[in-house]
Tab-separated table of C-alpha atoms in Angstrom:
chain	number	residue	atom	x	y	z
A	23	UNK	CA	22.845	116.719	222.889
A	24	UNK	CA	19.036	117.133	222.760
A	25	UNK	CA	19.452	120.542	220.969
A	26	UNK	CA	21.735	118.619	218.460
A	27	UNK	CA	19.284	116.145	217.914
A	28	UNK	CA	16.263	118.757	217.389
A	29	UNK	CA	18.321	120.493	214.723
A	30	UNK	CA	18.939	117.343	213.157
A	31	UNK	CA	15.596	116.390	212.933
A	32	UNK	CA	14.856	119.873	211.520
A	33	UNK	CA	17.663	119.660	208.776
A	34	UNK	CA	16.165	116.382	207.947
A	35	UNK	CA	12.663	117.463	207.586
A	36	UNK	CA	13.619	120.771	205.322
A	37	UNK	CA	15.804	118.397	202.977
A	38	UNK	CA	13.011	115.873	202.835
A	39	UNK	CA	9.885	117.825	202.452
A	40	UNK	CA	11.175	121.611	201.251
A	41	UNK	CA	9.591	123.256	203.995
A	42	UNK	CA	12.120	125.868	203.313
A	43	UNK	CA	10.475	126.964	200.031
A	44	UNK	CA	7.300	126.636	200.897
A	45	UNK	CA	5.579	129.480	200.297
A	46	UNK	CA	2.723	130.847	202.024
A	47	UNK	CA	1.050	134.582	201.596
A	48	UNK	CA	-1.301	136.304	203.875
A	49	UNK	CA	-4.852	137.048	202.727
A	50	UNK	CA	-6.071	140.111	201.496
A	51	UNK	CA	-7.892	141.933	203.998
A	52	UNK	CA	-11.518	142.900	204.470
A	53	UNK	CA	-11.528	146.552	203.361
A	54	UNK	CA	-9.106	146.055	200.905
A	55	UNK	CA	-8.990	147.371	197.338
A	56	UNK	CA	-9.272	144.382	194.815
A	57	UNK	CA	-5.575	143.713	193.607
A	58	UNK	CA	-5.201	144.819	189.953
A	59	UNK	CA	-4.098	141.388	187.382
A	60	UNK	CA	-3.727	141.103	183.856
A	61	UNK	CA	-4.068	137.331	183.011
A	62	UNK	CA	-4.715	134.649	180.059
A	63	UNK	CA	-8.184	132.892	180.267
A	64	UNK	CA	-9.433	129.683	178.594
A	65	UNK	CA	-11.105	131.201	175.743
A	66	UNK	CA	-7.805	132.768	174.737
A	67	UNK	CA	-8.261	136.429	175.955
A	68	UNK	CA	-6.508	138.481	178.283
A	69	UNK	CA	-8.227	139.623	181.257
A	70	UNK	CA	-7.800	142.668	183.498
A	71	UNK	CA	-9.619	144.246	186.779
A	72	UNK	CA	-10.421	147.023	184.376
A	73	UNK	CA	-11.989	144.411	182.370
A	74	UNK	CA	-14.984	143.941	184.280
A	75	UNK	CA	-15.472	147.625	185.600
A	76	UNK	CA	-19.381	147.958	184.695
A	77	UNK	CA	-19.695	145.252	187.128
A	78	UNK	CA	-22.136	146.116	190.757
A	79	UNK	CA	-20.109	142.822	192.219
A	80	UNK	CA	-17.359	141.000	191.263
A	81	UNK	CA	-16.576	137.736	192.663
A	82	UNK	CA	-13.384	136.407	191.851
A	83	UNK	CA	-13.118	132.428	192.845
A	84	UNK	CA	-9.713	130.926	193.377
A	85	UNK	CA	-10.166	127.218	191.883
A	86	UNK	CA	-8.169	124.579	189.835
A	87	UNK	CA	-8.517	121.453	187.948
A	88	UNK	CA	-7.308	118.712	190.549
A	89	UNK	CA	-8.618	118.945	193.648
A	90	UNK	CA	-11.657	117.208	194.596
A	91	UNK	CA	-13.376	120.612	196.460
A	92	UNK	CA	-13.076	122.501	193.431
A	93	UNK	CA	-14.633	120.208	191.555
A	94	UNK	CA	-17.086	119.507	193.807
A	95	UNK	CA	-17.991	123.599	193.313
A	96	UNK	CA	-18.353	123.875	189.808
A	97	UNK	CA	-21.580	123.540	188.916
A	98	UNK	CA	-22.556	125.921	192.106
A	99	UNK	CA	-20.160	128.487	190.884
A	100	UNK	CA	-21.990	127.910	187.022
A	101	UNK	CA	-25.209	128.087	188.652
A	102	UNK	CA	-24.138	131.657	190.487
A	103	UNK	CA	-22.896	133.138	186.898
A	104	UNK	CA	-26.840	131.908	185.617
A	105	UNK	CA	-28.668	133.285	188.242
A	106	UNK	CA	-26.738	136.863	189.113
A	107	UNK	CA	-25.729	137.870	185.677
A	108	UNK	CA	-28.179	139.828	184.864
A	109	UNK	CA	-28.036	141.813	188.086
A	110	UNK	CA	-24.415	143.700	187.345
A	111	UNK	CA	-22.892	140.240	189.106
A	112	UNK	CA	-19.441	138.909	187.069
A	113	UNK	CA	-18.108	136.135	188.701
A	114	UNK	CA	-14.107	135.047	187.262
A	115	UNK	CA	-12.265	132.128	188.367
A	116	UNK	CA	-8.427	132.194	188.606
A	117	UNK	CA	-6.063	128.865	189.087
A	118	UNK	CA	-3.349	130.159	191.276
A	119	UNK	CA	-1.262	126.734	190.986
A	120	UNK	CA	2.183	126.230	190.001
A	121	UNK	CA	1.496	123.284	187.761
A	122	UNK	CA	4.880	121.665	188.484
A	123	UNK	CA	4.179	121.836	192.025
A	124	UNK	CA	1.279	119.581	191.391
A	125	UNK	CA	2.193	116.158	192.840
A	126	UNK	CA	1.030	112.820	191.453
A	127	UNK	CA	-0.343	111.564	194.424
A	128	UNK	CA	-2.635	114.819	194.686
A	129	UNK	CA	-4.240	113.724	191.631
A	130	UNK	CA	-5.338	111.157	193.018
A	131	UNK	CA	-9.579	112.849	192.408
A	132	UNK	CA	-8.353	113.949	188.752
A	133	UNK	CA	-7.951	113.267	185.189
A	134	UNK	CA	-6.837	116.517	183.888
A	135	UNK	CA	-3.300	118.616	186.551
A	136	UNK	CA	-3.505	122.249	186.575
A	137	UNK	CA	-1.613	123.311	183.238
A	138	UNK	CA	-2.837	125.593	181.148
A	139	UNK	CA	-4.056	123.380	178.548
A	140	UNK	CA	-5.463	121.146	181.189
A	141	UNK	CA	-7.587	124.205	182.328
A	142	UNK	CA	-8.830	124.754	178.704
A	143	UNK	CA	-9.772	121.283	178.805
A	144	UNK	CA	-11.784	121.353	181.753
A	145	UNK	CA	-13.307	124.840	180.755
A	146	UNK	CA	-14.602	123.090	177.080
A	147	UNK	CA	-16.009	119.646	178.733
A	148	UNK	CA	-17.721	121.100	181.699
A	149	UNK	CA	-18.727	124.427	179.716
A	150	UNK	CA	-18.072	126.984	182.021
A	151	UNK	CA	-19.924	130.128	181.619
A	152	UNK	CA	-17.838	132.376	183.578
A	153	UNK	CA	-13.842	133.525	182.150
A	154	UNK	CA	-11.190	131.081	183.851
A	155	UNK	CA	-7.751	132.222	184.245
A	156	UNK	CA	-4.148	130.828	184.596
A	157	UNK	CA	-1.601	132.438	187.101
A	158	UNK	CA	0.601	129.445	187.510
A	159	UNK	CA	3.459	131.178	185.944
A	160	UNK	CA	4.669	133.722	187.620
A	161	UNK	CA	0.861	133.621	190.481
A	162	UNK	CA	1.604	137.181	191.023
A	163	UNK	CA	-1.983	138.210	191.078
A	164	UNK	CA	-2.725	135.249	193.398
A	165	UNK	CA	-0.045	135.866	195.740
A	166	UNK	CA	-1.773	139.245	196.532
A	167	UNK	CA	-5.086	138.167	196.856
A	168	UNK	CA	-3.583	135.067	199.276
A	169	UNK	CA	-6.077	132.453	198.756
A	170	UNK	CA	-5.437	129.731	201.652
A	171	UNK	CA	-7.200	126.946	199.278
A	172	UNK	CA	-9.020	126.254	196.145
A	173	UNK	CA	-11.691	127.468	196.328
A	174	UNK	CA	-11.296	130.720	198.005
A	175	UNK	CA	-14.070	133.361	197.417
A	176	UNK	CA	-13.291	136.865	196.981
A	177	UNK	CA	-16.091	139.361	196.990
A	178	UNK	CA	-15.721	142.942	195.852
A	179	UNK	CA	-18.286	145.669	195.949
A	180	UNK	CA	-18.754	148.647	193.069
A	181	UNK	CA	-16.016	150.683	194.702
A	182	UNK	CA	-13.599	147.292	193.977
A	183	UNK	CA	-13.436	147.145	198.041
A	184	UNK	CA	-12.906	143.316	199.653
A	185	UNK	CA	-16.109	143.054	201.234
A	186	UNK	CA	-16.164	139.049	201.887
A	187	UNK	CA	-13.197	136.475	201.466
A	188	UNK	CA	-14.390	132.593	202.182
A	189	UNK	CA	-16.632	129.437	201.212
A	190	UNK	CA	-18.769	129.185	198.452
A	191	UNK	CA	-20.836	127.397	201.584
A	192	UNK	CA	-20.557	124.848	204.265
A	193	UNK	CA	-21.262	121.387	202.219
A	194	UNK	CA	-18.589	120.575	200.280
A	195	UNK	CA	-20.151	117.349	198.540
A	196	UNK	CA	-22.574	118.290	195.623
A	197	UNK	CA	-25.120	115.753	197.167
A	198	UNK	CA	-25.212	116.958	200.287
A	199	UNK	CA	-27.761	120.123	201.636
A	200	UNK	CA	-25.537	123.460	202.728
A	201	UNK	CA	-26.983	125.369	205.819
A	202	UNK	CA	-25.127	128.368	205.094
A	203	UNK	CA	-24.555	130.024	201.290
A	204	UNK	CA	-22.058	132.745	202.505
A	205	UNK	CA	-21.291	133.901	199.210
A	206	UNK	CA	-24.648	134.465	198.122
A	207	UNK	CA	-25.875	136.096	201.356
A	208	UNK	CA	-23.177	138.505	200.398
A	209	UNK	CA	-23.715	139.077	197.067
A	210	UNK	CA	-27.513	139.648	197.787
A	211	UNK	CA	-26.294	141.899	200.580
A	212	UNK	CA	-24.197	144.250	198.546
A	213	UNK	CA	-27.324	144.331	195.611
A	214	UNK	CA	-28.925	145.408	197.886
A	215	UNK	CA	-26.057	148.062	199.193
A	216	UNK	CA	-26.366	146.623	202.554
A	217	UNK	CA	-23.194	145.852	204.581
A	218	UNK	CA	-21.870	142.155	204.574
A	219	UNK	CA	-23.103	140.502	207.056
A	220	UNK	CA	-20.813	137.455	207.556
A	221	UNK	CA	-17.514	139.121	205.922
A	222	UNK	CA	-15.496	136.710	206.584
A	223	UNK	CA	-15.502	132.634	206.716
A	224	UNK	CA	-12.595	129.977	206.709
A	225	UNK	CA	-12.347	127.875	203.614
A	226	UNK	CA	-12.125	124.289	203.104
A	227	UNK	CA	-10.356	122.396	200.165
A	228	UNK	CA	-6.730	121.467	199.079
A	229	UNK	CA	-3.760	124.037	199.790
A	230	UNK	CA	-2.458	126.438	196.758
A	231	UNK	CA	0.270	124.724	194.520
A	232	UNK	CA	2.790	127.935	195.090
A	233	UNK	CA	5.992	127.462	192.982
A	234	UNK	CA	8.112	126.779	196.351
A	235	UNK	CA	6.177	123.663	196.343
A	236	UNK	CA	8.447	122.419	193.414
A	237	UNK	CA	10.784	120.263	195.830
A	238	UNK	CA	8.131	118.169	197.074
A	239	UNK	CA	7.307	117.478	193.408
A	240	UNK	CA	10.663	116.264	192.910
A	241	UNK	CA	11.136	114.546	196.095
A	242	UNK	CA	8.362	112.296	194.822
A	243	UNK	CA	10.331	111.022	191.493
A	244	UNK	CA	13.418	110.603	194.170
A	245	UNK	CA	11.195	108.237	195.937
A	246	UNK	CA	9.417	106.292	192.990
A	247	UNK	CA	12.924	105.363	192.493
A	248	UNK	CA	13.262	103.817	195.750
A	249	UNK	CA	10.191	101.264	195.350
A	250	UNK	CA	10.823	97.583	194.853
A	251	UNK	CA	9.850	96.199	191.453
A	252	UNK	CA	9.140	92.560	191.176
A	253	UNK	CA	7.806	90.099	188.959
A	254	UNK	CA	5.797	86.835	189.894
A	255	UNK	CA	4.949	84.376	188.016
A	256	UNK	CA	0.842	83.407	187.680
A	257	UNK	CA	-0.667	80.212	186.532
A	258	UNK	CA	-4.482	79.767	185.109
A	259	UNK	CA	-6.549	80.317	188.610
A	260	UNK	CA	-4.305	83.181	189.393
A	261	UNK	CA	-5.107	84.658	186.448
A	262	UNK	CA	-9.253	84.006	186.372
A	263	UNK	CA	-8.596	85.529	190.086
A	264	UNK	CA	-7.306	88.911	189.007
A	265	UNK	CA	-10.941	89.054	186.748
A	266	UNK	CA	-13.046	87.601	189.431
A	267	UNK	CA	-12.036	90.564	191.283
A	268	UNK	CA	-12.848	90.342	194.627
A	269	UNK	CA	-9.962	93.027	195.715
A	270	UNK	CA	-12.811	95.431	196.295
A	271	UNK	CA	-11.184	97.649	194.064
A	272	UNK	CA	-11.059	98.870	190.575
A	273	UNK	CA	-8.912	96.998	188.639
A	274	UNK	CA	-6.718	97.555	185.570
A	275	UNK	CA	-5.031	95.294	183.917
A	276	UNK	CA	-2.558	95.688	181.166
A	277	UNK	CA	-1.007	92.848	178.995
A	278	UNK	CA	2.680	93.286	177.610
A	279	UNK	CA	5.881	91.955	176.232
A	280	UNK	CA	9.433	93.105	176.179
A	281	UNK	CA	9.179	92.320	172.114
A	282	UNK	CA	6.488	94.316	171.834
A	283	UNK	CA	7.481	97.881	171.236
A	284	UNK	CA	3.773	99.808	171.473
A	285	UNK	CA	3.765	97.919	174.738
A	286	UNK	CA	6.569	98.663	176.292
A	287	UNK	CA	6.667	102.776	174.867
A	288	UNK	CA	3.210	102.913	177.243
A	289	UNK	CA	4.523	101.499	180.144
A	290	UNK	CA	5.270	104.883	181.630
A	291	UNK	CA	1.530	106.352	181.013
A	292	UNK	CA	0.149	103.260	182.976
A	293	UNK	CA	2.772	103.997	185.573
A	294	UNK	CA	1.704	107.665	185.909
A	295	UNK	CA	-1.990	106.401	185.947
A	296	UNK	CA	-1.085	103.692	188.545
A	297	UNK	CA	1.098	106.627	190.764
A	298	UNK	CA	-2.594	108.970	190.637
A	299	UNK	CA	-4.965	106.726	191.655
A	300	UNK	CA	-3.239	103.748	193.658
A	301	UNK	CA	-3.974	105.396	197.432
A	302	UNK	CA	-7.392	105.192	196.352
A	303	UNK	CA	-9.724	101.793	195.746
A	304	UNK	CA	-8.047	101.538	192.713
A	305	UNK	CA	-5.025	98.650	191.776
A	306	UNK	CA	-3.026	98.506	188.739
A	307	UNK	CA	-1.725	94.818	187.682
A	308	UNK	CA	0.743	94.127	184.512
A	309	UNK	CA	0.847	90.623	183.133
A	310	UNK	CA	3.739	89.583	180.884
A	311	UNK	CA	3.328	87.340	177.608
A	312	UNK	CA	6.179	86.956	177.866
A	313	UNK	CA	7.770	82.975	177.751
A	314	UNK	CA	8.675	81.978	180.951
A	315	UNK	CA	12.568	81.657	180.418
A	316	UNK	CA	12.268	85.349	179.201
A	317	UNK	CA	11.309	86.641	183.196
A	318	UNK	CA	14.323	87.753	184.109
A	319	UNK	CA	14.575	90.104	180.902
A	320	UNK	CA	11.137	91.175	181.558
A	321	UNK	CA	11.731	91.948	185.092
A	322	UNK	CA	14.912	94.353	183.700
A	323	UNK	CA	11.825	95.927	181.717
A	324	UNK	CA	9.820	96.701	184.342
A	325	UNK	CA	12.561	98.139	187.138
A	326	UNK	CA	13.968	100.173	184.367
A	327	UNK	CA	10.508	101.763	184.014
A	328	UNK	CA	9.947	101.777	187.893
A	329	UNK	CA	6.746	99.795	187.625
A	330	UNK	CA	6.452	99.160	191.359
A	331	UNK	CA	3.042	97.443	191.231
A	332	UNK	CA	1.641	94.115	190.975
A	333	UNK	CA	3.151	92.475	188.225
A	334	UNK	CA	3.176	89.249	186.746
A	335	UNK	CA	4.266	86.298	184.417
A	336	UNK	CA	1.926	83.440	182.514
A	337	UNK	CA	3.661	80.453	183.851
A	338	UNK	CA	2.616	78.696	180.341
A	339	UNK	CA	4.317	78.785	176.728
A	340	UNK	CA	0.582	78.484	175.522
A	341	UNK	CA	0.160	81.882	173.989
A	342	UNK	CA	-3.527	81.559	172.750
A	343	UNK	CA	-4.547	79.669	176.697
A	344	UNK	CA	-3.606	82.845	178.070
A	345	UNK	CA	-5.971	84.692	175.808
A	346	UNK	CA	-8.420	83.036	175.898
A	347	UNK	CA	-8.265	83.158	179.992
A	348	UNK	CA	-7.816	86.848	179.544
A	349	UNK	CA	-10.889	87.394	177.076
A	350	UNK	CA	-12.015	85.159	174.734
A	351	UNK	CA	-12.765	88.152	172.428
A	352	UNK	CA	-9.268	88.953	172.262
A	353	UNK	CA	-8.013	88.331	168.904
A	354	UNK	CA	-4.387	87.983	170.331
A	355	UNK	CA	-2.413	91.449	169.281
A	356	UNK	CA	-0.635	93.377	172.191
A	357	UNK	CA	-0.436	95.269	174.109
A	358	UNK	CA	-4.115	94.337	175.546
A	359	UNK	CA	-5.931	96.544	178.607
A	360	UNK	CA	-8.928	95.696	180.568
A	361	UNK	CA	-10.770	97.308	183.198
A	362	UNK	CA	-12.546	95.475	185.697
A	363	UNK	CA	-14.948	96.371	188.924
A	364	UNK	CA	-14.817	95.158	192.251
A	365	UNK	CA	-16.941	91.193	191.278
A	366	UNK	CA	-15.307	91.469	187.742
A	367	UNK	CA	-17.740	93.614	185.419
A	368	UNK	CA	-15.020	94.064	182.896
A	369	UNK	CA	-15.997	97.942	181.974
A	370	UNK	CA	-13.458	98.693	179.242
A	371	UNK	CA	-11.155	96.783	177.606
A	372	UNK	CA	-8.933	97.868	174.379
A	373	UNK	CA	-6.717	96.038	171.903
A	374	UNK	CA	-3.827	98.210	171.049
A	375	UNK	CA	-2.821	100.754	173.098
A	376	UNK	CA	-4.483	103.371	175.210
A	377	UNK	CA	-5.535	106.788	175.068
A	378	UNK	CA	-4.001	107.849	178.442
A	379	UNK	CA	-6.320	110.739	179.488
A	380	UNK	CA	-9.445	109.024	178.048
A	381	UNK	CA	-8.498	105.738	180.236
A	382	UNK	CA	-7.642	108.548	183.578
A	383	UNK	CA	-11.560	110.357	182.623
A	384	UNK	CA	-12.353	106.521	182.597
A	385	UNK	CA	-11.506	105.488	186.299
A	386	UNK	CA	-11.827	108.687	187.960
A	387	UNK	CA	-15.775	108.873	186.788
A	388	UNK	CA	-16.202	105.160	187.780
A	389	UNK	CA	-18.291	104.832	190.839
A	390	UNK	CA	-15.473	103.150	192.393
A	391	UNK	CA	-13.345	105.864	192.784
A	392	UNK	CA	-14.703	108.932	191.948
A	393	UNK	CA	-13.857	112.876	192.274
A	394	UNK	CA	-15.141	113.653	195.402
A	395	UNK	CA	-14.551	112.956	198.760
């Protein structure tokens, strides 16, 4: 019976999680020869290892667009490309990720996932200087190299022979003071055609995206599915609450109707906004202007759209009280979005609806939340 029961819990976990497609790969070996690739970059060209074959060192960086490490390493890996370019050092970055395998609630540090475009987005703002490639089609390049998280530093010497595979260093947060810059003790090492000291270092960050990470992508839309969606209805103190903000959090709050079509069609973006950020100090909260003996129709709105947050209903006909309670520079048109911080500094608010991935850049660069750990 106890066997029974282990395999049961087993069969469970694999049809709940996908462990069964999970894929991991082993990491290439010290002493290895550098994996050959031919991949897409940012800046629209194709990239090979014969590409960079003048090069004394190559570092090749496994990194991405959501995850809080790698963005905590950016500007170190920028400042590498600055100070070792003129010494025959080319430093690459590849994304290994399967975007699809990219939950929602791993974006939680983000504003842009791991597409392609996404990547060329991130590349233009933050101006990389070094070539950053995409391998989330097919990641055969990156499932020979075998990075165990982003990032994952690869080092190769002339001969294209793995001479270090680890951390950029040992500090993770860009405020804080590393005591150990393994990659650049190694690429100063192999300059200066010494052998690597320190070959070999364990990495810290969030795990590779591989495409057998797809189920637990969808097993997240089976559970959104599953949430309870309610509707309450809020009178005048309730409402000067939700702006006094003393949740502690970042809050944002968007005003609707079911009449209102704009409204409604952006429901879903400040659902996928609420689904990245709500497991950190961040709460989104929907208010209906809708009549009061229109709640029950408003409530089919919002479970149609799965908007499992806080949501509520001015208990008032009065139209123009509950804008000016909202903000008295509201002229009145929906839908209507504010943002407030924790002791209600309202820092945005918009009449009309939202650019989504402005409003995401928005709350993940508030101090509030932020991209780092």
């Amino acid at each position: 019976m106890k066997r029974i029961l282990i395999l049961l819990l087993l069969t469970i976990c694999v049809g709940i999680f996908g462990f069964k497609n999970i894929e991991e790969h082993p990491t290439l070996e010290i002493g290895s020869p550098a994996p050959n690739f031919n991949l897409k970059a940012t800046d629209g060209k194709m990239y090979s290892l014969n590409t960079f074959a003048k090069a004394k060192v190559l570092v090749v960086v496994f990194t991405c667009n959501h995850c809080p490490t790698a963005q905590a390493y950016e500007e170190r890996i920028k400042k590498l490309v600055t100070e070792y370019k003129t010494k025959g050092v080319q430093v690459i970055a590849i994304s290994p990720n399967d975007p699809v395998s990219v939950r929602l609630d791993e974006m939680g540090y983000t504003d842009l996932g791991d597409s392609f475009n996404d990547m060329k987005v991130r590349a233009k703002e933050h101006q990389f200087n070094f070539p950053y490639l995409y391998d989330g089609d097919t990641e055969e390049a990156s499932k020979k190299f075998g990075p165990v998280a982003t990032p994952h530093v690869f080092i190769f010497d002339q001969k294209r022979i793995l001479r270090y595979s680890g951390r950029i260093d040992d500090v993770e947060k860009p405020t804080g003071t590393p005591k150990n810059h393994d990659t650049r003790r190694a690429i100063e090492e192999l300059l200066a055609d010494k052998p690597v000291s320190i070959s070999k270092t364990k990495t810290f960050g969030c795990s590779v995206k591989w495409g057998g990470k797809r189920e637990l992508a969808a097993q997240e839309k089976i559970d959104w599915a599953k949430e309870p969606v309610s509707l309450e209805t809020i009178d005048e103190e309730g409402i000067k609450s939700l702006l006094k903000n003393d949740s502690g959090k970042l809050r944002l709050i968007n005003v609707w109707a079911t009449w209102c079509g704009p409204c409604v069609a952006e429901l879903p973006d400040f659902m996928t906004i609420n689904r990245m950020y709500r497991l950190r100090d961040f709460e989104l909260v929907t208010i209906s202007a809708d009549k009061p003996d229109k709640k029950d129709k408003a409530l089919a709105t919002l479970k149609r759209l799965q908007a499992s947050t806080k949501n509520y209903i001015f208990n008032s006909d009065d139209a123009y009280k509950l804008i000016e309670l909202i903000d008295p520079k509201w002229q009145g048109a929906l839908p209507y979005t504010l943002l407030v911080e924790p002791n209600g500094k309202i820092v945005y608010q918009k009449q009309g609806t939202i650019n989504p991935q402005e409003m995401k850049r928005i709350i993940v660069d508030n101090p509030s939340v932020g991209r780092v750990y």
